[in-house]
């Protein structure tokens, strides 16, 4: 088909063509790619749990007992003991009445937003929210209003303008996935109370790493009991796969009956469920605290070295540390040079980020060694000078 080729050539010409890198080992702080041992600086496996013996053993035992597949959607015959057990674990972990599993964060966001909002309703969404929130809002057919990033004054004006136009929803990432900064949740709570809106927080990057026991960004800011719809993922900090929504028993019952991505999809398999249960055990234990404190000291070390060298890392205050470059070509060149030097930091381009805001989205892990991060920062400086970013 020539339109495939035309479209691909267009991407190649504008340096926006994407290809896959193959990881030939388990996901750790270092991985094997193209037969070479490289430092991995772009994984969301923040605490290193994806390769943790406790998760692996739980997964293997569950497979021996319950098999590899769940065979059906939850509402047919695919509701197994482990689904119920994991949902109970999540409700306790999040200190909520109830929780519901989804097959991924993407699937949770489209399912939840489509179920809750409809024609005539209004969704207010931070401009930098994840693509799955945008897609959920599109599916919902509700009025979709983007507000400038973290700008609560602008949001307030928009709420004032559109008040009375159906049910009102404010949706935000807890930690912004490409910028690594944190949503102003206290202010958003005040606004949703004032305007009688519901607040949904997507905590894909706060879960397991922030707040008491890794309960997430809303816990860190002391407002978790005020966020009606708390979404989080199991595949990032928790090292497994899937996602959840936690909230009131009524909300969860509603989603079980209305969320199409929950209803019309085969449920998560036993191995994944058991790994998630083990992960929540670990993040709620003293080991979880130790991992979070290593993550934090690695973050401080690495982002400190990069900022001191003159890199622009935006407002990052988390393990997600963007290294701003600008153009797509320069960004991919930066990534290529680093890779030649044993560092894998993926370049991020439109449509993931706005044009002209290409970057290397670096993420530190609890399992990185200080020495690796120091060497790596010096390679960033060399490469950054070579391509003229600093
Ligand atoms: C990764 C991510 C998702 C999607 O979660 P998956 O489980 O990977 O599908 C949703 N929201 C945000 C903010 C994310 O970063």
Short mmCIF file of C-alpha atoms and ligand atoms in Angstrom, two decimals:
data_model
loop_
_atom_site.label_atom_id
_atom_site.label_comp_id
_atom_site.label_asym_id
_atom_site.label_seq_id
_atom_site.Cartn_x
_atom_site.Cartn_y
_atom_site.Cartn_z
CA UNK A 1 0.00 0.00 0.00
CA UNK A 2 1.51 3.29 -0.99
CA UNK A 3 -0.18 5.22 1.79
CA UNK A 4 1.70 3.14 4.36
CA UNK A 5 4.93 3.92 2.56
CA UNK A 6 4.12 7.61 2.08
CA UNK A 7 3.23 8.00 5.69
CA UNK A 8 6.37 6.20 6.88
CA UNK A 9 8.57 8.24 4.56
CA UNK A 10 6.99 11.38 5.96
CA UNK A 11 7.95 10.24 9.47
CA UNK A 12 11.49 9.38 8.44
CA UNK A 13 11.93 12.80 6.78
CA UNK A 14 10.86 14.63 9.94
CA UNK A 15 12.91 12.39 12.27
CA UNK A 16 9.71 11.06 13.82
CA UNK A 17 10.04 7.45 12.63
CA UNK A 18 9.97 5.01 15.54
CA UNK A 19 11.57 1.61 15.79
CA UNK A 20 11.88 -0.94 18.55
CA UNK A 21 14.92 -1.75 20.65
CA UNK A 22 15.08 -5.31 21.85
CA UNK A 23 15.94 -6.06 25.49
CA UNK A 24 17.55 -9.48 25.74
CA UNK A 25 17.59 -9.81 29.53
CA UNK A 26 15.26 -9.23 32.47
CA UNK A 27 14.33 -5.59 33.10
CA UNK A 28 16.91 -4.42 35.63
CA UNK A 29 19.04 -1.35 36.26
CA UNK A 30 21.36 -2.75 33.58
CA UNK A 31 20.10 -4.74 30.59
CA UNK A 32 21.47 -6.55 27.56
CA UNK A 33 20.65 -4.87 24.23
CA UNK A 34 22.28 -5.96 20.94
CA UNK A 35 24.39 -8.32 23.03
CA UNK A 36 25.82 -5.44 25.08
CA UNK A 37 25.44 -4.67 28.75
CA UNK A 38 24.01 -1.12 29.05
CA UNK A 39 22.70 1.09 31.83
CA UNK A 40 18.92 1.36 31.52
CA UNK A 41 17.76 4.93 32.11
CA UNK A 42 14.27 4.84 30.62
CA UNK A 43 12.29 2.15 32.41
CA UNK A 44 9.28 2.67 34.68
CA UNK A 45 10.31 -0.32 36.78
CA UNK A 46 11.31 2.22 39.40
CA UNK A 47 11.84 -0.08 42.37
CA UNK A 48 13.29 -2.97 40.38
CA UNK A 49 10.35 -5.23 41.26
CA UNK A 50 9.90 -6.58 37.70
CA UNK A 51 12.78 -8.97 38.37
CA UNK A 52 12.22 -9.51 42.11
CA UNK A 53 12.44 -13.15 43.30
CA UNK A 54 9.28 -12.82 45.41
CA UNK A 55 7.22 -11.66 42.44
CA UNK A 56 8.70 -14.33 40.18
CA UNK A 57 8.01 -17.10 42.68
CA UNK A 58 4.46 -15.91 43.30
CA UNK A 59 3.88 -15.89 39.57
CA UNK A 60 5.26 -19.39 39.08
CA UNK A 61 3.21 -20.85 41.96
CA UNK A 62 0.03 -19.21 40.68
CA UNK A 63 0.64 -20.64 37.23
CA UNK A 64 1.15 -24.13 38.66
CA UNK A 65 -2.08 -23.88 40.65
CA UNK A 66 -4.36 -21.94 38.32
CA UNK A 67 -2.87 -22.20 34.84
CA UNK A 68 -1.85 -19.57 32.34
CA UNK A 69 -5.08 -17.94 31.24
CA UNK A 70 -8.31 -16.77 32.84
CA UNK A 71 -10.34 -17.95 29.85
CA UNK A 72 -12.97 -15.22 29.84
CA UNK A 73 -13.99 -11.76 30.96
CA UNK A 74 -14.65 -11.26 34.67
CA UNK A 75 -18.43 -11.08 34.24
CA UNK A 76 -18.51 -14.40 32.36
CA UNK A 77 -16.31 -17.11 33.88
CA UNK A 78 -13.00 -15.25 34.16
CA UNK A 79 -13.43 -14.02 37.75
CA UNK A 80 -10.90 -16.12 39.65
CA UNK A 81 -9.99 -16.20 43.35
CA UNK A 82 -6.86 -14.15 42.67
CA UNK A 83 -8.78 -11.28 41.03
CA UNK A 84 -10.88 -10.91 44.16
CA UNK A 85 -7.82 -11.26 46.39
CA UNK A 86 -5.85 -8.61 44.51
CA UNK A 87 -8.78 -6.18 44.52
CA UNK A 88 -9.05 -6.58 48.31
CA UNK A 89 -5.30 -5.98 48.65
CA UNK A 90 -5.54 -2.82 46.54
CA UNK A 91 -8.51 -1.47 48.52
CA UNK A 92 -6.51 -1.92 51.75
CA UNK A 93 -3.33 -0.52 50.18
CA UNK A 94 -5.21 2.57 48.95
CA UNK A 95 -7.37 2.83 52.11
CA UNK A 96 -10.49 2.87 49.96
CA UNK A 97 -13.76 0.98 50.31
CA UNK A 98 -13.26 -0.95 47.11
CA UNK A 99 -11.16 -1.43 43.98
CA UNK A 100 -11.55 -2.80 40.47
CA UNK A 101 -8.89 -4.22 38.15
CA UNK A 102 -8.34 -3.26 34.54
CA UNK A 103 -6.06 -4.95 32.03
CA UNK A 104 -3.80 -1.92 31.67
CA UNK A 105 -3.67 1.73 32.56
CA UNK A 106 -4.71 2.55 29.03
CA UNK A 107 -7.71 0.32 29.33
CA UNK A 108 -8.61 1.73 32.78
CA UNK A 109 -8.60 5.33 31.57
CA UNK A 110 -10.70 4.74 28.49
CA UNK A 111 -13.10 2.49 30.44
CA UNK A 112 -13.55 4.77 33.42
CA UNK A 113 -13.88 8.08 31.61
CA UNK A 114 -16.24 6.66 29.02
CA UNK A 115 -18.40 5.11 31.75
CA UNK A 116 -18.57 8.20 33.95
CA UNK A 117 -18.90 11.04 31.46
CA UNK A 118 -21.31 11.35 28.57
CA UNK A 119 -22.73 13.79 26.06
CA UNK A 120 -23.50 17.08 27.80
CA UNK A 121 -20.94 16.56 30.59
CA UNK A 122 -17.70 18.50 30.91
CA UNK A 123 -14.19 17.12 31.41
CA UNK A 124 -11.36 19.45 32.46
CA UNK A 125 -8.00 17.92 31.66
CA UNK A 126 -4.44 19.14 32.22
CA UNK A 127 -2.79 19.83 28.88
CA UNK A 128 -0.01 17.35 29.68
CA UNK A 129 -2.27 14.47 30.72
CA UNK A 130 -1.52 11.02 29.33
CA UNK A 131 -2.86 10.06 25.88
CA UNK A 132 -5.16 7.42 27.38
CA UNK A 133 -7.07 10.15 29.26
CA UNK A 134 -7.51 12.05 26.01
CA UNK A 135 -8.74 8.90 24.27
CA UNK A 136 -11.18 8.11 27.12
CA UNK A 137 -12.57 11.62 26.92
CA UNK A 138 -13.00 11.30 23.13
CA UNK A 139 -14.90 8.04 23.57
CA UNK A 140 -17.13 9.59 26.23
CA UNK A 141 -18.39 12.29 23.79
CA UNK A 142 -18.32 14.75 26.70
CA UNK A 143 -17.15 18.35 26.25
CA UNK A 144 -13.35 18.15 26.58
CA UNK A 145 -11.58 21.19 27.95
CA UNK A 146 -7.80 21.29 28.28
CA UNK A 147 -6.38 23.69 30.85
CA UNK A 148 -2.79 24.99 30.80
CA UNK A 149 -0.40 22.71 32.67
CA UNK A 150 -1.00 22.86 36.45
CA UNK A 151 -2.63 26.29 36.06
CA UNK A 152 -5.34 26.31 38.73
CA UNK A 153 -6.20 29.95 38.07
CA UNK A 154 -6.98 29.20 34.44
CA UNK A 155 -8.88 26.08 35.47
CA UNK A 156 -10.95 28.11 37.89
CA UNK A 157 -11.95 30.52 35.12
CA UNK A 158 -12.92 27.59 32.88
CA UNK A 159 -14.99 25.99 35.65
CA UNK A 160 -16.75 29.32 36.10
CA UNK A 161 -17.46 29.58 32.35
CA UNK A 162 -18.79 26.06 31.91
CA UNK A 163 -20.54 25.59 35.21
CA UNK A 164 -23.92 23.93 34.90
CA UNK A 165 -22.98 22.13 31.68
CA UNK A 166 -23.68 18.58 32.81
CA UNK A 167 -21.63 16.64 35.33
CA UNK A 168 -18.16 18.11 35.88
CA UNK A 169 -14.96 16.07 35.98
CA UNK A 170 -11.42 17.23 36.68
CA UNK A 171 -8.83 14.71 35.50
CA UNK A 172 -5.09 14.91 36.11
CA UNK A 173 -1.96 12.80 36.13
CA UNK A 174 -0.63 12.64 39.72
CA UNK A 175 2.94 12.70 38.40
CA UNK A 176 3.23 13.91 34.81
CA UNK A 177 4.70 11.12 32.78
CA UNK A 178 6.99 13.18 30.51
CA UNK A 179 7.85 16.15 32.76
CA UNK A 180 8.22 14.40 36.11
CA UNK A 181 6.46 17.13 38.04
CA UNK A 182 3.55 16.67 40.43
CA UNK A 183 -0.04 17.88 40.08
CA UNK A 184 -1.29 20.60 42.47
CA UNK A 185 -3.71 18.15 44.10
CA UNK A 186 -4.61 20.27 47.12
CA UNK A 187 -5.69 23.15 44.90
CA UNK A 188 -7.56 20.78 42.60
CA UNK A 189 -9.42 19.33 45.58
CA UNK A 190 -10.45 22.82 46.66
CA UNK A 191 -11.70 23.60 43.15
CA UNK A 192 -13.63 20.38 42.75
CA UNK A 193 -15.32 21.04 46.11
CA UNK A 194 -16.17 24.60 45.16
CA UNK A 195 -17.59 23.65 41.77
CA UNK A 196 -19.10 20.32 42.77
CA UNK A 197 -16.94 18.36 40.32
CA UNK A 198 -15.49 14.86 40.62
CA UNK A 199 -11.70 14.52 40.71
CA UNK A 200 -9.85 11.69 38.99
CA UNK A 201 -6.12 11.19 39.54
CA UNK A 202 -4.06 8.92 37.27
CA UNK A 203 -1.21 7.79 39.50
CA UNK A 204 0.68 5.62 37.02
CA UNK A 205 3.98 7.12 38.19
CA UNK A 206 3.18 7.86 41.84
CA UNK A 207 1.98 4.37 42.78
CA UNK A 208 4.56 2.36 44.77
CA UNK A 209 7.03 5.25 44.91
CA UNK A 210 5.26 8.15 46.66
CA UNK A 211 3.46 8.66 49.93
CA UNK A 212 3.21 6.35 52.93
CA UNK A 213 3.86 2.73 51.84
CA UNK A 214 3.91 3.92 48.23
CA UNK A 215 0.22 4.77 48.32
CA UNK A 216 0.77 7.50 45.75
CA UNK A 217 0.72 11.22 45.09
CA UNK A 218 -2.65 11.97 46.74
CA UNK A 219 -1.40 10.33 49.94
CA UNK A 220 1.80 12.37 49.79
CA UNK A 221 -0.30 15.54 49.68
CA UNK A 222 -2.70 14.40 52.35
CA UNK A 223 -5.79 14.43 50.13
CA UNK A 224 -6.37 10.77 49.26
CA UNK A 225 -9.75 10.74 51.01
CA UNK A 226 -10.83 13.62 48.79
CA UNK A 227 -10.04 12.12 45.40
CA UNK A 228 -13.12 10.24 44.25
CA UNK A 229 -11.49 8.28 41.44
CA UNK A 230 -7.99 6.99 42.13
CA UNK A 231 -6.45 5.20 39.20
CA UNK A 232 -3.04 3.56 39.32
CA UNK A 233 -1.06 1.02 37.35
CA UNK A 234 0.49 -2.30 38.32
CA UNK A 235 3.05 -2.42 35.51
CA UNK A 236 5.36 0.42 36.48
CA UNK A 237 6.52 0.86 40.09
CA UNK A 238 4.78 -2.36 41.06
CA UNK A 239 6.72 -4.39 38.49
CA UNK A 240 3.78 -6.46 37.28
CA UNK A 241 1.03 -5.62 34.77
CA UNK A 242 -2.47 -4.16 34.72
CA UNK A 243 -4.20 -1.31 36.52
CA UNK A 244 -6.77 -0.48 39.15
CA UNK A 245 -9.29 2.10 40.14
CA UNK A 246 -9.91 2.54 43.87
CA UNK A 247 -12.76 4.49 45.42
CA UNK A 248 -16.16 4.13 47.05
CA UNK A 249 -18.00 0.80 46.87
CA UNK A 250 -20.67 2.48 44.77
CA UNK A 251 -18.18 3.84 42.24
CA UNK A 252 -16.60 0.42 41.85
CA UNK A 253 -19.95 -1.32 41.48
CA UNK A 254 -20.90 1.26 38.86
CA UNK A 255 -17.66 0.63 36.92
CA UNK A 256 -18.16 -3.14 37.08
CA UNK A 257 -21.49 -2.61 35.36
CA UNK A 258 -20.60 0.19 32.98
CA UNK A 259 -16.92 0.24 32.00
CA UNK A 260 -16.77 -1.31 28.55
CA UNK A 261 -13.03 -2.08 28.66
CA UNK A 262 -13.72 -4.06 31.86
CA UNK A 263 -16.81 -5.83 30.54
CA UNK A 264 -15.60 -6.77 27.06
CA UNK A 265 -12.08 -8.01 27.70
CA UNK A 266 -10.56 -11.25 28.98
CA UNK A 267 -9.35 -10.73 32.55
CA UNK A 268 -5.74 -10.66 33.75
CA UNK A 269 -4.05 -14.07 34.06
CA UNK A 270 -3.18 -15.73 37.42
CA UNK A 271 0.61 -15.19 37.11
CA UNK A 272 0.17 -11.44 36.80
CA UNK A 273 -2.34 -11.23 39.65
CA UNK A 274 -0.09 -13.14 42.03
CA UNK A 275 2.91 -10.98 41.11
CA UNK A 276 0.87 -7.84 41.85
CA UNK A 277 -0.19 -9.17 45.26
CA UNK A 278 3.46 -9.91 46.09
CA UNK A 279 4.46 -6.43 44.87
CA UNK A 280 1.92 -4.70 47.12
CA UNK A 281 3.23 -6.77 50.05
CA UNK A 282 6.75 -5.60 49.33
CA UNK A 283 6.00 -1.91 48.82
CA UNK A 284 4.03 -1.87 52.09
CA UNK A 285 6.94 -3.42 54.03
CA UNK A 286 10.24 -2.04 55.37
CA UNK A 287 11.85 -3.31 52.15
CA UNK A 288 9.52 -0.94 50.28
CA UNK A 289 10.74 1.95 52.43
CA UNK A 290 14.36 1.02 51.72
CA UNK A 291 13.72 0.83 47.98
CA UNK A 292 11.95 4.20 48.00
CA UNK A 293 14.80 5.80 49.89
CA UNK A 294 17.39 4.43 47.40
CA UNK A 295 15.22 5.71 44.57
CA UNK A 296 15.10 9.13 46.19
CA UNK A 297 18.85 9.33 46.79
CA UNK A 298 19.52 8.19 43.22
CA UNK A 299 17.12 10.82 41.94
CA UNK A 300 18.80 13.57 43.97
CA UNK A 301 22.25 12.45 42.80
CA UNK A 302 21.46 12.13 39.10
CA UNK A 303 19.22 15.16 38.68
CA UNK A 304 21.68 17.22 40.74
CA UNK A 305 24.57 16.28 38.44
CA UNK A 306 22.56 17.03 35.31
CA UNK A 307 21.28 20.41 36.55
CA UNK A 308 24.74 21.41 37.75
CA UNK A 309 26.04 20.69 34.26
CA UNK A 310 23.48 23.11 32.83
CA UNK A 311 20.85 20.72 31.48
CA UNK A 312 17.24 21.88 31.60
CA UNK A 313 15.26 19.29 33.56
CA UNK A 314 12.06 21.35 33.80
CA UNK A 315 10.25 21.20 37.17
CA UNK A 316 11.00 17.55 37.80
CA UNK A 317 10.84 16.59 41.46
CA UNK A 318 10.49 12.85 40.90
CA UNK A 319 12.31 9.86 39.46
CA UNK A 320 11.28 11.05 35.98
CA UNK A 321 13.98 13.48 34.89
CA UNK A 322 13.48 15.05 31.47
CA UNK A 323 16.64 16.26 29.76
CA UNK A 324 15.36 18.87 27.33
CA UNK A 325 16.86 19.01 23.85
CA UNK A 326 14.38 20.65 21.46
CA UNK A 327 14.42 19.22 17.94
CA UNK A 328 13.74 15.60 17.03
CA UNK A 329 16.95 15.02 15.05
CA UNK A 330 19.21 16.38 17.78
CA UNK A 331 17.34 14.36 20.41
CA UNK A 332 17.77 11.09 18.55
CA UNK A 333 21.44 11.91 17.93
CA UNK A 334 21.90 12.51 21.67
CA UNK A 335 20.27 9.17 22.43
CA UNK A 336 22.46 7.43 19.81
CA UNK A 337 25.70 8.85 21.24
CA UNK A 338 24.72 7.79 24.74
CA UNK A 339 23.87 4.31 23.52
CA UNK A 340 27.33 4.00 21.94
CA UNK A 341 28.62 4.85 25.41
CA UNK A 342 26.64 2.12 27.14
CA UNK A 343 23.58 4.11 28.21
CA UNK A 344 20.03 3.56 27.02
CA UNK A 345 17.97 6.78 27.36
CA UNK A 346 15.16 6.91 24.82
CA UNK A 347 14.41 10.09 22.88
CA UNK A 348 10.83 11.30 23.22
CA UNK A 349 9.27 13.13 20.28
CA UNK A 350 5.84 14.30 19.10
CA UNK A 351 3.09 13.29 19.44
CA UNK A 352 4.20 12.13 22.91
CA UNK A 353 5.47 15.66 23.66
CA UNK A 354 4.70 18.95 21.87
CA UNK A 355 6.84 19.85 18.80
CA UNK A 356 10.09 21.57 19.79
CA UNK A 357 10.00 19.98 23.23
CA UNK A 358 11.79 16.74 22.39
CA UNK A 359 13.81 15.30 25.21
CA UNK A 360 15.49 12.32 26.72
CA UNK A 361 13.07 11.12 29.36
CA UNK A 362 15.45 9.72 31.95
CA UNK A 363 14.22 7.62 34.82
CA UNK A 364 16.31 6.48 37.74
CA UNK A 365 15.70 3.21 39.55
CA UNK A 366 16.23 2.14 43.15
CA UNK A 367 18.56 -0.56 41.86
CA UNK A 368 20.96 1.74 40.00
CA UNK A 369 24.37 2.03 41.60
CA UNK A 370 25.73 5.44 42.52
CA UNK A 371 28.85 4.72 40.46
CA UNK A 372 26.78 3.91 37.36
CA UNK A 373 24.78 7.12 37.73
CA UNK A 374 27.93 9.22 38.18
CA UNK A 375 29.63 7.75 35.13
CA UNK A 376 26.43 8.15 33.21
CA UNK A 377 26.04 11.83 34.16
CA UNK A 378 29.55 12.52 32.84
CA UNK A 379 28.66 10.79 29.56
CA UNK A 380 25.56 13.02 29.34
CA UNK A 381 27.78 16.07 29.75
CA UNK A 382 30.21 14.92 27.01
CA UNK A 383 27.38 14.05 24.62
CA UNK A 384 25.39 17.18 25.49
CA UNK A 385 28.40 19.38 24.71
CA UNK A 386 29.05 17.53 21.47
CA UNK A 387 25.55 18.15 20.16
CA UNK A 388 25.36 21.64 21.64
CA UNK A 389 22.59 21.28 24.23
CA UNK A 390 24.85 22.64 26.97
C1 LIG B 1 1.80 4.45 31.40
C2 LIG B 1 0.65 5.33 31.68
C3 LIG B 1 -0.66 4.89 31.48
C4 LIG B 1 -0.96 3.58 30.82
O1 LIG B 1 -0.71 2.52 31.68
P1 LIG B 1 -0.37 1.09 31.07
O2 LIG B 1 -0.60 0.15 32.17
O3 LIG B 1 1.04 1.15 30.60
O4 LIG B 1 -1.33 0.89 29.92
C5 LIG B 1 -1.69 5.71 31.88
N1 LIG B 1 -1.45 6.92 32.42
C6 LIG B 1 -0.20 7.39 32.59
C7 LIG B 1 -0.01 8.72 33.22
C8 LIG B 1 0.89 6.61 32.21
O5 LIG B 1 2.12 7.08 32.35
#
